[in-house]
Tab-separated table of C-alpha atoms and ligand atoms in Angstrom:
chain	number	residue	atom	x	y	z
A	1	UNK	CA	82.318	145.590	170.501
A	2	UNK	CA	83.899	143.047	172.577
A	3	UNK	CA	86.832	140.971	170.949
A	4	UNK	CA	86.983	137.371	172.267
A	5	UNK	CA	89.737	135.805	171.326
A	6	UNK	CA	88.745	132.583	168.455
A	7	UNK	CA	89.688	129.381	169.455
A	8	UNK	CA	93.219	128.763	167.475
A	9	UNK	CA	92.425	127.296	163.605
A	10	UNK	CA	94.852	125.591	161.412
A	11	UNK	CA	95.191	128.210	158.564
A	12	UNK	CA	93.781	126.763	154.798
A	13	UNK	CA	96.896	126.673	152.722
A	14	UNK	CA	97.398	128.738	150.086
A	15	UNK	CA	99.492	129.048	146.197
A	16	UNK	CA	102.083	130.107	148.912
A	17	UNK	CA	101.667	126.949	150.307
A	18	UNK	CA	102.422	124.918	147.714
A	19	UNK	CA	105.495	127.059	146.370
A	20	UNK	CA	106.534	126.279	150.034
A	21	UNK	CA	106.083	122.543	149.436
A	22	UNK	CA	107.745	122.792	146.167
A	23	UNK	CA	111.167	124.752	147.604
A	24	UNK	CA	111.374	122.190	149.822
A	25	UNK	CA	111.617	119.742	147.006
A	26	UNK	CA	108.335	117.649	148.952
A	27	UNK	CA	105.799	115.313	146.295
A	28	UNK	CA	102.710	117.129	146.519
A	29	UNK	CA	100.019	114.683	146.951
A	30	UNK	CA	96.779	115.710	145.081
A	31	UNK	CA	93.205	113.700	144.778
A	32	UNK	CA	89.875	114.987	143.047
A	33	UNK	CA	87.186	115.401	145.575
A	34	UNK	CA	83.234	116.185	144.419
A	35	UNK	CA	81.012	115.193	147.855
A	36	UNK	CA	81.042	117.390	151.282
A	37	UNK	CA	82.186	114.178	153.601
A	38	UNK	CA	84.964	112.541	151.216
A	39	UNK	CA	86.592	116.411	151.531
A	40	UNK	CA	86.592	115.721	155.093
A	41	UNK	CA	88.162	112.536	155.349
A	42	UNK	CA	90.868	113.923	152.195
A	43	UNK	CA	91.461	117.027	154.174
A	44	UNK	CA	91.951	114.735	157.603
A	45	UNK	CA	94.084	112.300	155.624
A	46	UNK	CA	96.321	116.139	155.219
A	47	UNK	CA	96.285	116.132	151.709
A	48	UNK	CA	96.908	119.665	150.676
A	49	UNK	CA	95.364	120.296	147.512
A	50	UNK	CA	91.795	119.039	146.605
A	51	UNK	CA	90.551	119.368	142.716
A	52	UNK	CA	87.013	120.017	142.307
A	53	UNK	CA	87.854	117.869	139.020
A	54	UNK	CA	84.907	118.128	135.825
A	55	UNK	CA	85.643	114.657	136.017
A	56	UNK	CA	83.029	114.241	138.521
A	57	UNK	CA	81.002	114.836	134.981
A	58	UNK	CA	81.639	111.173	134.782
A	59	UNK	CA	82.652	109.748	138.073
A	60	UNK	CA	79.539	111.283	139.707
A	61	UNK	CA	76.743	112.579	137.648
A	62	UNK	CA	77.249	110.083	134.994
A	63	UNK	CA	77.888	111.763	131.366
A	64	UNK	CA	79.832	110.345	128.720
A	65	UNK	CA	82.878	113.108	128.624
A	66	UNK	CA	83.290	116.539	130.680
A	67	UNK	CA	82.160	118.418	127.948
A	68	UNK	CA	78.553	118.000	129.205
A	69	UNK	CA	79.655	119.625	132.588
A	70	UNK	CA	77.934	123.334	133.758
A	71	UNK	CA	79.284	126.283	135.798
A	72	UNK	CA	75.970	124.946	138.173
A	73	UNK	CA	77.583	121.922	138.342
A	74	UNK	CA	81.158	123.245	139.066
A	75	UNK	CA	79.617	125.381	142.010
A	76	UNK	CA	77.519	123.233	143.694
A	77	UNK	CA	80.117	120.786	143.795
A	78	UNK	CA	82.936	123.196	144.332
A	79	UNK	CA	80.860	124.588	147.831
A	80	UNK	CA	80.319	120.854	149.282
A	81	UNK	CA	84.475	120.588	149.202
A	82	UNK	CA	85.021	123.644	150.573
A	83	UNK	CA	82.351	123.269	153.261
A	84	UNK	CA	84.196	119.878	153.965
A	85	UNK	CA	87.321	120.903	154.192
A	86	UNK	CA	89.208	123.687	156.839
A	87	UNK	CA	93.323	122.853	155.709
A	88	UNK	CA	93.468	121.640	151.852
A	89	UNK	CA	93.801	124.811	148.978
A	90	UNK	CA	90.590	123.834	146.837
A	91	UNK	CA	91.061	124.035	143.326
A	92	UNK	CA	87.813	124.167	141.009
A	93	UNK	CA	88.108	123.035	137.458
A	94	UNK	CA	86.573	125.564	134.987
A	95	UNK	CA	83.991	123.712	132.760
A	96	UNK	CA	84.053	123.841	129.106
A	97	UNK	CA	83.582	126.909	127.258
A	98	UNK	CA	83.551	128.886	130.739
A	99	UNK	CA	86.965	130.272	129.883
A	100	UNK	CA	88.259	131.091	126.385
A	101	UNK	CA	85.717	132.395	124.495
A	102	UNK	CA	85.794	135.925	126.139
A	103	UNK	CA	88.414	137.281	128.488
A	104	UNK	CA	85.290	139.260	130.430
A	105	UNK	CA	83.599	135.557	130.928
A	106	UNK	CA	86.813	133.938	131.309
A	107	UNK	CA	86.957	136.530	134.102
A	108	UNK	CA	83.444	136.198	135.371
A	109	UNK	CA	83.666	132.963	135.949
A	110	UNK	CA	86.876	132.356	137.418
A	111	UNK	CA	85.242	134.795	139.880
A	112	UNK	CA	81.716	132.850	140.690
A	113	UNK	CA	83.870	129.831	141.234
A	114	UNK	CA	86.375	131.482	143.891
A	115	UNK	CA	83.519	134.331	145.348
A	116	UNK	CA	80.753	131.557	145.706
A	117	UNK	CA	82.213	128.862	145.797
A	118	UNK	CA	84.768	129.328	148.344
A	119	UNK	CA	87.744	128.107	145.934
A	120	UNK	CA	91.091	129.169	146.791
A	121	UNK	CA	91.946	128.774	142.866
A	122	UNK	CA	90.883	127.377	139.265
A	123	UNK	CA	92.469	125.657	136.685
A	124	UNK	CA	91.929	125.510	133.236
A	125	UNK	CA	92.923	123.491	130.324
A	126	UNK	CA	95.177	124.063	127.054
A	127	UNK	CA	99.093	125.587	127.079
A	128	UNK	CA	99.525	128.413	124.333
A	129	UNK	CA	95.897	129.019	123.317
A	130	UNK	CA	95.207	129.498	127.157
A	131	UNK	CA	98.095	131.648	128.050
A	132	UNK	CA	95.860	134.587	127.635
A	133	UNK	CA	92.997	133.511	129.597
A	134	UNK	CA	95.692	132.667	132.478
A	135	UNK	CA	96.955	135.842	132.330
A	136	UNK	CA	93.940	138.067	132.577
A	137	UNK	CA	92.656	135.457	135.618
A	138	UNK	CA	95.764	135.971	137.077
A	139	UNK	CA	95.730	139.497	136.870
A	140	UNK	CA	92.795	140.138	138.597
A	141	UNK	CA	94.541	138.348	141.619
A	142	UNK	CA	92.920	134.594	141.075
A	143	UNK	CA	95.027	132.027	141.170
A	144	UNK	CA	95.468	129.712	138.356
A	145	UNK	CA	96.640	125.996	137.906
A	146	UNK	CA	97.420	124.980	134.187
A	147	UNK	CA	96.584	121.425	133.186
A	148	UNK	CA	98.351	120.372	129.618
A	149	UNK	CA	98.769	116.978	127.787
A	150	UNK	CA	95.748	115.111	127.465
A	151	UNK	CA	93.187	117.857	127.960
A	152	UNK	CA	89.691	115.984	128.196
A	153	UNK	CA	87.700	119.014	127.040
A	154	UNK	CA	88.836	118.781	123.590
A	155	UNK	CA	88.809	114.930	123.535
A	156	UNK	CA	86.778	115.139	120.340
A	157	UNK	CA	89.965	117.022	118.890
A	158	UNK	CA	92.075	114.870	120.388
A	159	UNK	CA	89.772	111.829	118.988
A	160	UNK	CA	90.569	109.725	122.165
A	161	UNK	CA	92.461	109.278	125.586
A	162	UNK	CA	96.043	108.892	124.040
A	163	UNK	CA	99.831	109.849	125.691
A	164	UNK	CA	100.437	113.112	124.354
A	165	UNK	CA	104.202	114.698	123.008
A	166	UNK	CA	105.133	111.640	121.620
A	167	UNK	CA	106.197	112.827	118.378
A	168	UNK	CA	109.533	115.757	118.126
A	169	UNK	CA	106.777	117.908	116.880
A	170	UNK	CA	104.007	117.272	119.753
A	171	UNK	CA	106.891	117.349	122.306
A	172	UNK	CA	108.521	120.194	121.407
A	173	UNK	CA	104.682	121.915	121.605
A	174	UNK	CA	103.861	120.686	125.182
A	175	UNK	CA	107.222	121.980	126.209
A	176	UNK	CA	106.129	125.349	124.256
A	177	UNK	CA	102.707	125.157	126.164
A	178	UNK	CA	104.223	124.535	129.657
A	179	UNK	CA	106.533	127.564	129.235
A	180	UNK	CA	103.295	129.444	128.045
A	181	UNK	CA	101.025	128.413	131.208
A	182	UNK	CA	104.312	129.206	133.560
A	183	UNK	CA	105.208	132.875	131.678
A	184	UNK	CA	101.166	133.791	131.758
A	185	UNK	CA	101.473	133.038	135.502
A	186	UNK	CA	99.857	130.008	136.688
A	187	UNK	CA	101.240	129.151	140.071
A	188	UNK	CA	101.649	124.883	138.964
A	189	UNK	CA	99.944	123.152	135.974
A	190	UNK	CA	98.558	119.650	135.346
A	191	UNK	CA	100.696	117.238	133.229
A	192	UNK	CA	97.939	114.632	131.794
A	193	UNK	CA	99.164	111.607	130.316
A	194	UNK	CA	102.362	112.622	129.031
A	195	UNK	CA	105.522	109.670	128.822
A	196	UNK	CA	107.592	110.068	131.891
A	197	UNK	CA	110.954	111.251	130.516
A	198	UNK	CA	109.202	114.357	128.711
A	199	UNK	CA	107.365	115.211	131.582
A	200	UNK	CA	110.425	114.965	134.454
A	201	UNK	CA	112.174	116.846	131.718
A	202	UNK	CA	109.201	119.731	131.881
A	203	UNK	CA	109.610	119.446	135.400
A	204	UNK	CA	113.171	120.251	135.101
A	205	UNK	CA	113.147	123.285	132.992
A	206	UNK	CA	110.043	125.195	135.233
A	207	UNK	CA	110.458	126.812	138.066
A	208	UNK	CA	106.494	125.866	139.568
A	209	UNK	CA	105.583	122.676	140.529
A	210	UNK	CA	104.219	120.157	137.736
A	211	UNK	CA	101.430	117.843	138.786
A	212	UNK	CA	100.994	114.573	137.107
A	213	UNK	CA	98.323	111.807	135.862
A	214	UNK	CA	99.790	109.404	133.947
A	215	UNK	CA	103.332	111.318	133.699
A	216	UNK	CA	105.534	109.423	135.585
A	217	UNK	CA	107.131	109.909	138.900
A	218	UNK	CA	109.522	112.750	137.658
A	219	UNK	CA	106.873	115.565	138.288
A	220	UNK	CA	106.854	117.396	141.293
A	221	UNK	CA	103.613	116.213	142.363
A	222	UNK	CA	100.691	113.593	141.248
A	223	UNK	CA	96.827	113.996	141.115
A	224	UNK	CA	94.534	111.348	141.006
A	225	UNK	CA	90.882	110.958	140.305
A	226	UNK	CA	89.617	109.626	144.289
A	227	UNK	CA	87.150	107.152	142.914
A	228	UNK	CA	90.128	105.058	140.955
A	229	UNK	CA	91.796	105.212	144.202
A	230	UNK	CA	89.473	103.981	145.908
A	231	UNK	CA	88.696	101.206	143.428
A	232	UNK	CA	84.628	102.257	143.036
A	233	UNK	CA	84.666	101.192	139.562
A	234	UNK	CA	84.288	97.498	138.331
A	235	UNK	CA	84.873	98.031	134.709
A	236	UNK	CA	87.340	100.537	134.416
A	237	UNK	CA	90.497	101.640	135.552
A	238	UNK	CA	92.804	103.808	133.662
A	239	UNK	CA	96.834	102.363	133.477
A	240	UNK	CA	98.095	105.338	135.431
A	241	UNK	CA	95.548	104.655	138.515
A	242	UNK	CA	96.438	102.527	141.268
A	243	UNK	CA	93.476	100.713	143.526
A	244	UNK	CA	94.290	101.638	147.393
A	245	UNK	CA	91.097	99.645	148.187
A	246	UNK	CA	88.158	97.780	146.722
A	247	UNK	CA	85.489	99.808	147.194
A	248	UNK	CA	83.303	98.699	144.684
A	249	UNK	CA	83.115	95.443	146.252
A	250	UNK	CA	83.470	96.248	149.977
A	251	UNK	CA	80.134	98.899	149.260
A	252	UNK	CA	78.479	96.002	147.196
A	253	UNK	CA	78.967	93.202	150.131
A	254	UNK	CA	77.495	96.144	152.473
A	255	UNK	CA	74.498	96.941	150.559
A	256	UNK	CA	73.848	92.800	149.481
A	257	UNK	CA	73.788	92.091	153.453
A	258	UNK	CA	71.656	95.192	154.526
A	259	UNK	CA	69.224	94.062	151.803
A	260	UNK	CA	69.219	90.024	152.746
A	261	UNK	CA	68.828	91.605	156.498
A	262	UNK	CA	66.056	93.937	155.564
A	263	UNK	CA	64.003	90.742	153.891
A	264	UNK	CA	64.872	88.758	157.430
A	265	UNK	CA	63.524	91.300	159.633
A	266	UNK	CA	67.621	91.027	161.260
A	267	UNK	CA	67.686	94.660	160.368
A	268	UNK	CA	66.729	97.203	162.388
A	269	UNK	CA	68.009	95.085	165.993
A	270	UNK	CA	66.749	96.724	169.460
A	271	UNK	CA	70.477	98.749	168.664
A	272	UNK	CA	69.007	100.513	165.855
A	273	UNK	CA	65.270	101.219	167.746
A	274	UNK	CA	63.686	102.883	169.947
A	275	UNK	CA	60.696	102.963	172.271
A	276	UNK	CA	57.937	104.673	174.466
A	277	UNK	CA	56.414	103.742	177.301
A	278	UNK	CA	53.251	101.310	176.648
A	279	UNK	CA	50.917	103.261	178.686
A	280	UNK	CA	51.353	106.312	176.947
A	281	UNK	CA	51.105	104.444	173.759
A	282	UNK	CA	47.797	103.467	174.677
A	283	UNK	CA	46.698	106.946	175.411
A	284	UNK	CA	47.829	108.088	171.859
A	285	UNK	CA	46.085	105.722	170.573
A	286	UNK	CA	43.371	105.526	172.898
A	287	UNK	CA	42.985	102.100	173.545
A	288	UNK	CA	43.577	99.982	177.553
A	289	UNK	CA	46.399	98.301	178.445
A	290	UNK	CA	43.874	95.002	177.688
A	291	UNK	CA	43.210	96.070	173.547
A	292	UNK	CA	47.220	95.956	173.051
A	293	UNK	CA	47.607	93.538	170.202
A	294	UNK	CA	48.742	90.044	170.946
A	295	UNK	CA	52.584	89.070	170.522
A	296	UNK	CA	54.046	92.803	170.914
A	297	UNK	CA	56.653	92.003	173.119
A	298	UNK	CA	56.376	95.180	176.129
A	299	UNK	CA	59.700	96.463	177.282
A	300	UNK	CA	62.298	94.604	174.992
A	301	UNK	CA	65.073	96.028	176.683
A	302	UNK	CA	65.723	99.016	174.608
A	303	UNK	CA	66.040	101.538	177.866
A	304	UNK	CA	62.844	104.451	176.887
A	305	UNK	CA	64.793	107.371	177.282
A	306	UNK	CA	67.645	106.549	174.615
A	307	UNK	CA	67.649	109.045	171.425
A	308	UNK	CA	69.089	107.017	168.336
B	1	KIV	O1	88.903	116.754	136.178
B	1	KIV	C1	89.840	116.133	136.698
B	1	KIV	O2	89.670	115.250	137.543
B	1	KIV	C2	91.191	116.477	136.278
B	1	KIV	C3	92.271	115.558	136.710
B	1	KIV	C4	92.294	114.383	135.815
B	1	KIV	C5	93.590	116.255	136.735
B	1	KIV	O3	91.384	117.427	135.598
């Protein structure tokens, strides 16, 4: 067997990676990505970790919570970012009830998502009453990102999308469950809406890095979901997202001028045609040069050998 020598690749990064980033005391920069090209432009734009978030249960396939999101749904997804993307560590969110209710499907799962799905980890929700399921992931050599706070799989627990550890009791338990999701060996953990101080304070006391949403600028990184960043949304925008563009209007002034250029016939111009020569036209369709129908302008310009 002959060994040619690969043209040289940027390695994907790894948990190694981002314990790297975290030594040297850099903000890790994290945005949800669902689609194949978004990954691409994300992973161009050198962010280095990409969350296959279950919140594309709502930003993309339109349900009312992430409860209603499958392992099918995590996969397919999960492969289109991976597929997109050659640098950023891919992180898939487990769905509900893919993890916790058995360590063997815990285990199963965590497995589909990184063996088919080309992850390079998963992360799953809940501090102390996860610990277990982290463990046993991590055990069997998968990487695993925590995510405690606001954990929207149990929003109907929760009974709504409020900042969590407010109370001494509450914020005495997230500090209990961050020092859970660190001990069972998650390599960094998701701080969801959590009030700033607690969470830098978190931060402090760990020694991985702590992600945030709507946690301040004290942890050691932030996520965000990519469509509130890239303002797709007209109605809502959660407090902790910031707009870096308008997309919901910039797409809807696109589509509203394709479709008034559609109805004017200014859409598709000789730039977005083709042609074929006129006399072998006629012998498709078997007609003279003298039966071609009156008006059709011959030879517009559009050069006959250009491929769109
Ligand atoms: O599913 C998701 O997008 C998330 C982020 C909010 C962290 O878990």
């Amino acid at each position: 067997m002959s060994h040619v020598p690969s043209p040289q690749k940027a390695s994907r990064l790894t948990i190694a990676s981002i314990a790297r980033l975290y030594a040297d005391g850099e903000r890790i920069a994290m945005l949800t990505a669902y689609d194949y090209l978004t990954a691409r432009i994300l992973d161009e734009a050198g962010i280095p970790m990409l969350l296959v978030g279950d919140s594309l249960g709502q930003v993309i396939l339109g349900y009312d919570s992430t409860v209603r999101v499958t392992m099918t749904e995590m996969l397919h997804h999960t492969k289109a970012v991976v597929r997109g993307t050659s640098r950023a560590l891919v992180v898939a969110d487990m769905p509900f009830l893919s993890y916790g209710v058995t360590p063997e499907a815990s285990l199963e799962n965590a497995g589909i998502l990184m063996r088919e799905g080309g992850a390079g980890a998963v992360k799953l929700e809940g501090g102390e009453r996860s610990a277990k399921t982290i463990e046993t992931i991590v055990r069997a050599g998968i990487p695993v990102m925590g995510h405690i706070g606001l954990t929207p799989q149990s929003i109907h627990q929760l009974g709504g999308h409020r900042v969590q550890g407010k109370t001494r009791a509450a914020g005495r338990q997230l500090l209990a469950d961050a020092l859970a999701v660190q001990q069972a060996g998650a390599f960094g953990m998701v701080l969801e809406l959590v009030p700033e101080q607690l969470a830098a304070a978190i931060t402090d006391r760990l020694h991985v890095p702590t992600i945030g949403i709507g946690a301040g600028a004290g942890c050691s990184g932030q996520v965000q979901v990519i469509t509130d960043l890239l303002g797709m949304s007209a109605e809502f925008t959660p407090k902790h997202a910031r707009h870096y563009t308008e997309l919901h209007a910039i797409i809807k002034a696109a589509a509203e001028a394709y479709r008034s250029d559609v109805a004017s016939g200014a859409f598709p111009g000789p730039d977005e045609s083709s042609r074929m020569d006129d006399a072998t036209l006629d012998e498709v369709l078997g007609r003279t040069a003298l039966d071609r129908p009156e008006g059709v302008e011959t030879g517009s310009g559009i050069p006959l050998d250009r491929d769109l």
